[in-house]
Amino acid sequence: MYFAAISAVLISVTLRSAESRSPLFAIGNGNSGCNIKGNISADGEHIYHVPGQKYYSVTKITEAKGERWFCSEAQAVAVGWRQSKR
């Protein structure tokens, strides 16, 4: 039962990604056109920052911690991240 649920989620994500022709998130340095920073705060909160926000320029992405780049705000929200309040 558990395996079937995981398989269904993976198939759904794969199909969504293939249909949109863009990844749900990107790993990289923002040069791929995905410039929304997905940062994990010290208390574990998943927050994304868009260019122009107060802390965007000082926010660093550490992929080893699970932080990532997103190509759109919708992609970040779809996987449970919230926008920075500032």
Short mmCIF file of N, CA, C and O in Angstrom, two decimals:
data_model
loop_
_atom_site.label_atom_id
_atom_site.label_comp_id
_atom_site.label_asym_id
_atom_site.label_seq_id
_atom_site.Cartn_x
_atom_site.Cartn_y
_atom_site.Cartn_z
N MET A 1 0.82 -1.20 0.00
CA MET A 1 0.00 0.00 0.00
C MET A 1 0.87 1.27 0.00
O MET A 1 0.65 2.17 -0.76
N TYR A 2 1.87 1.30 0.87
CA TYR A 2 2.75 2.46 0.97
C TYR A 2 3.51 2.67 -0.35
O TYR A 2 3.60 3.78 -0.85
N PHE A 3 4.02 1.57 -0.91
CA PHE A 3 4.76 1.66 -2.17
C PHE A 3 3.87 2.19 -3.29
O PHE A 3 4.30 3.01 -4.10
N ALA A 4 2.63 1.76 -3.32
CA ALA A 4 1.70 2.21 -4.36
C ALA A 4 1.45 3.71 -4.25
O ALA A 4 1.38 4.42 -5.25
N ALA A 5 1.33 4.21 -3.03
CA ALA A 5 1.10 5.65 -2.82
C ALA A 5 2.31 6.45 -3.29
O ALA A 5 2.16 7.48 -3.95
N ILE A 6 3.50 5.99 -2.96
CA ILE A 6 4.72 6.68 -3.38
C ILE A 6 4.82 6.66 -4.91
O ILE A 6 5.13 7.67 -5.54
N SER A 7 4.53 5.52 -5.51
CA SER A 7 4.59 5.41 -6.97
C SER A 7 3.62 6.38 -7.64
O SER A 7 3.96 7.02 -8.63
N ALA A 8 2.41 6.50 -7.09
CA ALA A 8 1.42 7.40 -7.66
C ALA A 8 1.89 8.85 -7.59
O ALA A 8 1.72 9.62 -8.53
N VAL A 9 2.51 9.23 -6.49
CA VAL A 9 3.02 10.59 -6.34
C VAL A 9 4.15 10.84 -7.35
O VAL A 9 4.18 11.87 -8.01
N LEU A 10 5.07 9.91 -7.47
CA LEU A 10 6.18 10.07 -8.41
C LEU A 10 5.68 10.17 -9.85
O LEU A 10 6.15 10.99 -10.63
N ILE A 11 4.71 9.37 -10.20
CA ILE A 11 4.14 9.42 -11.55
C ILE A 11 3.47 10.77 -11.78
O ILE A 11 3.65 11.40 -12.80
N SER A 12 2.73 11.24 -10.78
CA SER A 12 2.05 12.53 -10.88
C SER A 12 3.04 13.67 -11.08
O SER A 12 2.86 14.53 -11.93
N VAL A 13 4.10 13.68 -10.29
CA VAL A 13 5.12 14.73 -10.40
C VAL A 13 5.79 14.65 -11.76
O VAL A 13 6.01 15.66 -12.43
N THR A 14 6.12 13.46 -12.21
CA THR A 14 6.76 13.28 -13.52
C THR A 14 5.86 13.79 -14.64
O THR A 14 6.31 14.52 -15.52
N LEU A 15 4.60 13.44 -14.59
CA LEU A 15 3.67 13.89 -15.63
C LEU A 15 3.50 15.40 -15.61
O LEU A 15 3.50 16.05 -16.64
N ARG A 16 3.35 15.97 -14.41
CA ARG A 16 3.21 17.43 -14.32
C ARG A 16 4.43 18.12 -14.89
O ARG A 16 4.33 19.09 -15.62
N SER A 17 5.60 17.62 -14.57
CA SER A 17 6.83 18.23 -15.05
C SER A 17 6.92 18.11 -16.57
O SER A 17 7.29 19.05 -17.25
N ALA A 18 6.59 16.95 -17.10
CA ALA A 18 6.66 16.74 -18.55
C ALA A 18 5.66 17.61 -19.29
O ALA A 18 5.95 18.16 -20.35
N GLU A 19 4.47 17.77 -18.71
CA GLU A 19 3.44 18.58 -19.36
C GLU A 19 3.84 20.05 -19.41
O GLU A 19 3.61 20.74 -20.38
N SER A 20 4.44 20.54 -18.35
CA SER A 20 4.77 21.97 -18.27
C SER A 20 6.08 22.28 -18.99
O SER A 20 6.40 23.43 -19.21
N ARG A 21 6.87 21.26 -19.29
CA ARG A 21 8.17 21.40 -19.93
C ARG A 21 9.16 22.19 -19.07
O ARG A 21 10.15 22.70 -19.54
N SER A 22 8.83 22.34 -17.78
CA SER A 22 9.78 22.98 -16.87
C SER A 22 9.84 22.16 -15.59
O SER A 22 8.85 21.55 -15.20
N PRO A 23 10.98 22.14 -14.93
CA PRO A 23 11.10 21.33 -13.71
C PRO A 23 10.31 21.94 -12.57
O PRO A 23 10.02 23.14 -12.57
N LEU A 24 9.96 21.11 -11.59
CA LEU A 24 9.29 21.63 -10.41
C LEU A 24 10.24 22.51 -9.60
O LEU A 24 9.83 23.44 -8.93
N PHE A 25 11.51 22.19 -9.64
CA PHE A 25 12.53 23.04 -9.04
C PHE A 25 13.84 22.77 -9.75
O PHE A 25 13.96 21.81 -10.47
N ALA A 26 14.78 23.66 -9.55
CA ALA A 26 16.07 23.51 -10.23
C ALA A 26 17.19 23.53 -9.21
O ALA A 26 17.10 24.20 -8.19
N ILE A 27 18.22 22.79 -9.49
CA ILE A 27 19.42 22.84 -8.67
C ILE A 27 20.42 23.65 -9.48
O ILE A 27 20.65 23.39 -10.65
N GLY A 28 21.01 24.64 -8.88
CA GLY A 28 21.98 25.45 -9.60
C GLY A 28 22.20 26.77 -8.93
O GLY A 28 21.89 26.95 -7.77
N ASN A 29 22.67 27.71 -9.69
CA ASN A 29 23.04 29.01 -9.11
C ASN A 29 22.15 30.13 -9.60
O ASN A 29 22.48 31.29 -9.47
N GLY A 30 21.02 29.80 -10.17
CA GLY A 30 20.13 30.83 -10.67
C GLY A 30 20.38 31.21 -12.10
O GLY A 30 19.58 31.91 -12.71
N ASN A 31 21.48 30.77 -12.68
CA ASN A 31 21.80 31.13 -14.06
C ASN A 31 20.93 30.40 -15.07
O ASN A 31 20.92 30.74 -16.24
N SER A 32 20.19 29.38 -14.63
CA SER A 32 19.34 28.62 -15.54
C SER A 32 18.02 29.34 -15.80
O SER A 32 17.14 28.80 -16.43
N GLY A 33 17.87 30.56 -15.28
CA GLY A 33 16.61 31.28 -15.42
C GLY A 33 15.70 31.08 -14.24
O GLY A 33 14.67 31.71 -14.13
N CYS A 34 16.07 30.19 -13.35
CA CYS A 34 15.30 29.95 -12.13
C CYS A 34 15.93 30.79 -11.02
O CYS A 34 16.94 30.41 -10.45
N ASN A 35 15.33 31.94 -10.75
CA ASN A 35 15.98 32.88 -9.83
C ASN A 35 15.24 33.09 -8.51
O ASN A 35 15.50 34.04 -7.80
N ILE A 36 14.34 32.19 -8.17
CA ILE A 36 13.65 32.27 -6.88
C ILE A 36 14.39 31.36 -5.91
O ILE A 36 14.59 30.18 -6.17
N LYS A 37 14.82 31.94 -4.79
CA LYS A 37 15.63 31.22 -3.82
C LYS A 37 14.76 30.53 -2.78
O LYS A 37 13.99 31.18 -2.08
N GLY A 38 14.90 29.22 -2.67
CA GLY A 38 14.21 28.45 -1.65
C GLY A 38 15.14 28.21 -0.48
O GLY A 38 16.06 27.41 -0.57
N ASN A 39 14.91 28.91 0.62
CA ASN A 39 15.78 28.91 1.78
C ASN A 39 15.09 28.20 2.94
O ASN A 39 13.88 28.32 3.10
N ILE A 40 15.84 27.48 3.75
CA ILE A 40 15.30 26.84 4.95
C ILE A 40 15.85 27.60 6.15
O ILE A 40 17.06 27.68 6.34
N SER A 41 14.95 28.16 6.96
CA SER A 41 15.36 28.97 8.10
C SER A 41 15.97 28.11 9.20
O SER A 41 15.88 26.88 9.17
N ALA A 42 16.55 28.77 10.20
CA ALA A 42 17.19 28.06 11.31
C ALA A 42 16.20 27.17 12.06
O ALA A 42 16.57 26.13 12.59
N ASP A 43 14.92 27.55 12.07
CA ASP A 43 13.91 26.73 12.75
C ASP A 43 13.20 25.76 11.80
O ASP A 43 12.19 25.16 12.14
N GLY A 44 13.74 25.61 10.57
CA GLY A 44 13.23 24.62 9.64
C GLY A 44 12.11 25.07 8.73
O GLY A 44 11.55 24.27 7.98
N GLU A 45 11.78 26.35 8.76
CA GLU A 45 10.70 26.87 7.91
C GLU A 45 11.19 27.03 6.47
O GLU A 45 12.29 27.51 6.23
N HIS A 46 10.37 26.59 5.52
CA HIS A 46 10.71 26.66 4.09
C HIS A 46 10.17 27.97 3.52
O HIS A 46 8.96 28.15 3.41
N ILE A 47 11.08 28.87 3.14
CA ILE A 47 10.73 30.22 2.71
C ILE A 47 11.37 30.48 1.35
O ILE A 47 12.53 30.13 1.13
N TYR A 48 10.62 31.10 0.44
CA TYR A 48 11.23 31.48 -0.83
C TYR A 48 11.32 32.99 -0.94
O TYR A 48 10.54 33.73 -0.36
N HIS A 49 12.35 33.44 -1.65
CA HIS A 49 12.64 34.86 -1.84
C HIS A 49 12.68 35.15 -3.33
O HIS A 49 13.31 34.43 -4.09
N VAL A 50 12.02 36.23 -3.73
CA VAL A 50 12.03 36.64 -5.14
C VAL A 50 12.92 37.88 -5.29
O VAL A 50 13.11 38.64 -4.34
N PRO A 51 13.49 38.08 -6.48
CA PRO A 51 14.34 39.25 -6.70
C PRO A 51 13.60 40.53 -6.31
O PRO A 51 12.41 40.69 -6.58
N GLY A 52 14.32 41.41 -5.63
CA GLY A 52 13.75 42.68 -5.21
C GLY A 52 13.30 42.69 -3.76
O GLY A 52 13.10 43.75 -3.17
N GLN A 53 13.13 41.52 -3.16
CA GLN A 53 12.75 41.49 -1.75
C GLN A 53 13.94 41.86 -0.89
O GLN A 53 15.10 41.70 -1.30
N LYS A 54 13.67 42.31 0.33
CA LYS A 54 14.69 42.83 1.23
C LYS A 54 15.89 41.90 1.42
O LYS A 54 17.03 42.34 1.38
N TYR A 55 15.65 40.61 1.64
CA TYR A 55 16.75 39.71 1.96
C TYR A 55 17.21 38.85 0.78
O TYR A 55 18.04 37.97 0.95
N TYR A 56 16.69 39.12 -0.41
CA TYR A 56 17.04 38.29 -1.57
C TYR A 56 18.55 38.26 -1.80
O TYR A 56 19.15 37.20 -1.95
N SER A 57 19.19 39.41 -1.81
CA SER A 57 20.62 39.47 -2.17
C SER A 57 21.52 38.83 -1.14
O SER A 57 22.62 38.38 -1.48
N VAL A 58 21.10 38.76 0.10
CA VAL A 58 21.95 38.16 1.15
C VAL A 58 21.59 36.70 1.41
O VAL A 58 22.31 36.02 2.14
N THR A 59 20.51 36.21 0.84
CA THR A 59 20.12 34.82 1.04
C THR A 59 21.01 33.91 0.20
O THR A 59 21.14 34.11 -1.00
N LYS A 60 21.64 32.97 0.86
CA LYS A 60 22.50 31.99 0.19
C LYS A 60 21.79 30.65 0.13
O LYS A 60 21.12 30.26 1.08
N ILE A 61 21.96 29.93 -0.96
CA ILE A 61 21.35 28.62 -1.13
C ILE A 61 22.40 27.55 -0.86
O ILE A 61 23.45 27.53 -1.49
N THR A 62 22.09 26.67 0.09
CA THR A 62 22.96 25.55 0.43
C THR A 62 22.22 24.28 0.07
O THR A 62 21.34 23.82 0.80
N GLU A 63 22.55 23.73 -1.08
CA GLU A 63 21.84 22.56 -1.60
C GLU A 63 21.94 21.37 -0.65
O GLU A 63 20.99 20.59 -0.54
N ALA A 64 23.05 21.23 0.08
CA ALA A 64 23.22 20.11 1.00
C ALA A 64 22.20 20.15 2.14
O ALA A 64 21.90 19.11 2.73
N LYS A 65 21.64 21.32 2.43
CA LYS A 65 20.61 21.46 3.47
C LYS A 65 19.20 21.27 2.90
O LYS A 65 18.23 21.35 3.64
N GLY A 66 19.10 21.07 1.60
CA GLY A 66 17.78 20.92 0.98
C GLY A 66 17.26 22.21 0.38
O GLY A 66 16.12 22.26 -0.10
N GLU A 67 18.07 23.25 0.41
CA GLU A 67 17.66 24.51 -0.20
C GLU A 67 17.77 24.39 -1.71
O GLU A 67 18.54 23.57 -2.21
N ARG A 68 16.99 25.19 -2.43
CA ARG A 68 16.95 25.04 -3.89
C ARG A 68 16.50 26.31 -4.58
O ARG A 68 16.06 27.25 -3.94
N TRP A 69 16.60 26.28 -5.89
CA TRP A 69 16.13 27.35 -6.75
C TRP A 69 14.81 26.92 -7.37
O TRP A 69 14.65 25.77 -7.76
N PHE A 70 13.86 27.85 -7.47
CA PHE A 70 12.59 27.59 -8.13
C PHE A 70 12.48 28.46 -9.37
O PHE A 70 13.03 29.56 -9.43
N CYS A 71 11.73 27.97 -10.35
CA CYS A 71 11.53 28.71 -11.60
C CYS A 71 10.30 29.60 -11.56
O CYS A 71 10.15 30.48 -12.39
N SER A 72 9.41 29.37 -10.59
CA SER A 72 8.22 30.22 -10.43
C SER A 72 7.75 30.14 -8.99
O SER A 72 8.05 29.18 -8.28
N GLU A 73 7.01 31.15 -8.58
CA GLU A 73 6.43 31.14 -7.24
C GLU A 73 5.44 29.99 -7.10
O GLU A 73 5.35 29.37 -6.05
N ALA A 74 4.70 29.72 -8.17
CA ALA A 74 3.71 28.63 -8.13
C ALA A 74 4.39 27.30 -7.83
O ALA A 74 3.85 26.48 -7.08
N GLN A 75 5.57 27.07 -8.38
CA GLN A 75 6.30 25.84 -8.11
C GLN A 75 6.71 25.76 -6.64
O GLN A 75 6.60 24.71 -6.03
N ALA A 76 7.17 26.86 -6.07
CA ALA A 76 7.56 26.88 -4.67
C ALA A 76 6.37 26.59 -3.76
O ALA A 76 6.45 25.77 -2.85
N VAL A 77 5.26 27.25 -4.03
CA VAL A 77 4.05 27.06 -3.23
C VAL A 77 3.54 25.62 -3.36
O VAL A 77 3.12 25.01 -2.38
N ALA A 78 3.62 25.07 -4.55
CA ALA A 78 3.10 23.71 -4.80
C ALA A 78 3.81 22.66 -3.96
O ALA A 78 3.21 21.62 -3.65
N VAL A 79 5.05 22.92 -3.58
CA VAL A 79 5.77 21.94 -2.77
C VAL A 79 5.92 22.40 -1.32
O VAL A 79 6.75 21.90 -0.57
N GLY A 80 5.10 23.38 -0.91
CA GLY A 80 4.99 23.73 0.50
C GLY A 80 5.84 24.86 1.03
O GLY A 80 5.98 25.02 2.24
N TRP A 81 6.42 25.67 0.17
CA TRP A 81 7.23 26.80 0.62
C TRP A 81 6.35 28.05 0.67
O TRP A 81 5.39 28.17 -0.09
N ARG A 82 6.67 28.97 1.56
CA ARG A 82 5.93 30.23 1.64
C ARG A 82 6.83 31.39 1.25
O ARG A 82 8.05 31.32 1.37
N GLN A 83 6.20 32.49 0.81
CA GLN A 83 6.99 33.67 0.43
C GLN A 83 7.52 34.38 1.67
O GLN A 83 6.86 34.41 2.71
N SER A 84 8.69 34.95 1.52
CA SER A 84 9.27 35.76 2.59
C SER A 84 8.34 36.92 2.90
O SER A 84 7.73 37.49 1.98
N LYS A 85 8.24 37.28 4.14
CA LYS A 85 7.35 38.39 4.55
C LYS A 85 7.97 39.75 4.24
O LYS A 85 7.28 40.76 4.27
N ARG A 86 9.29 39.77 3.95
CA ARG A 86 9.96 41.05 3.65
C ARG A 86 10.75 40.95 2.38
O ARG A 86 11.22 39.96 1.96
#
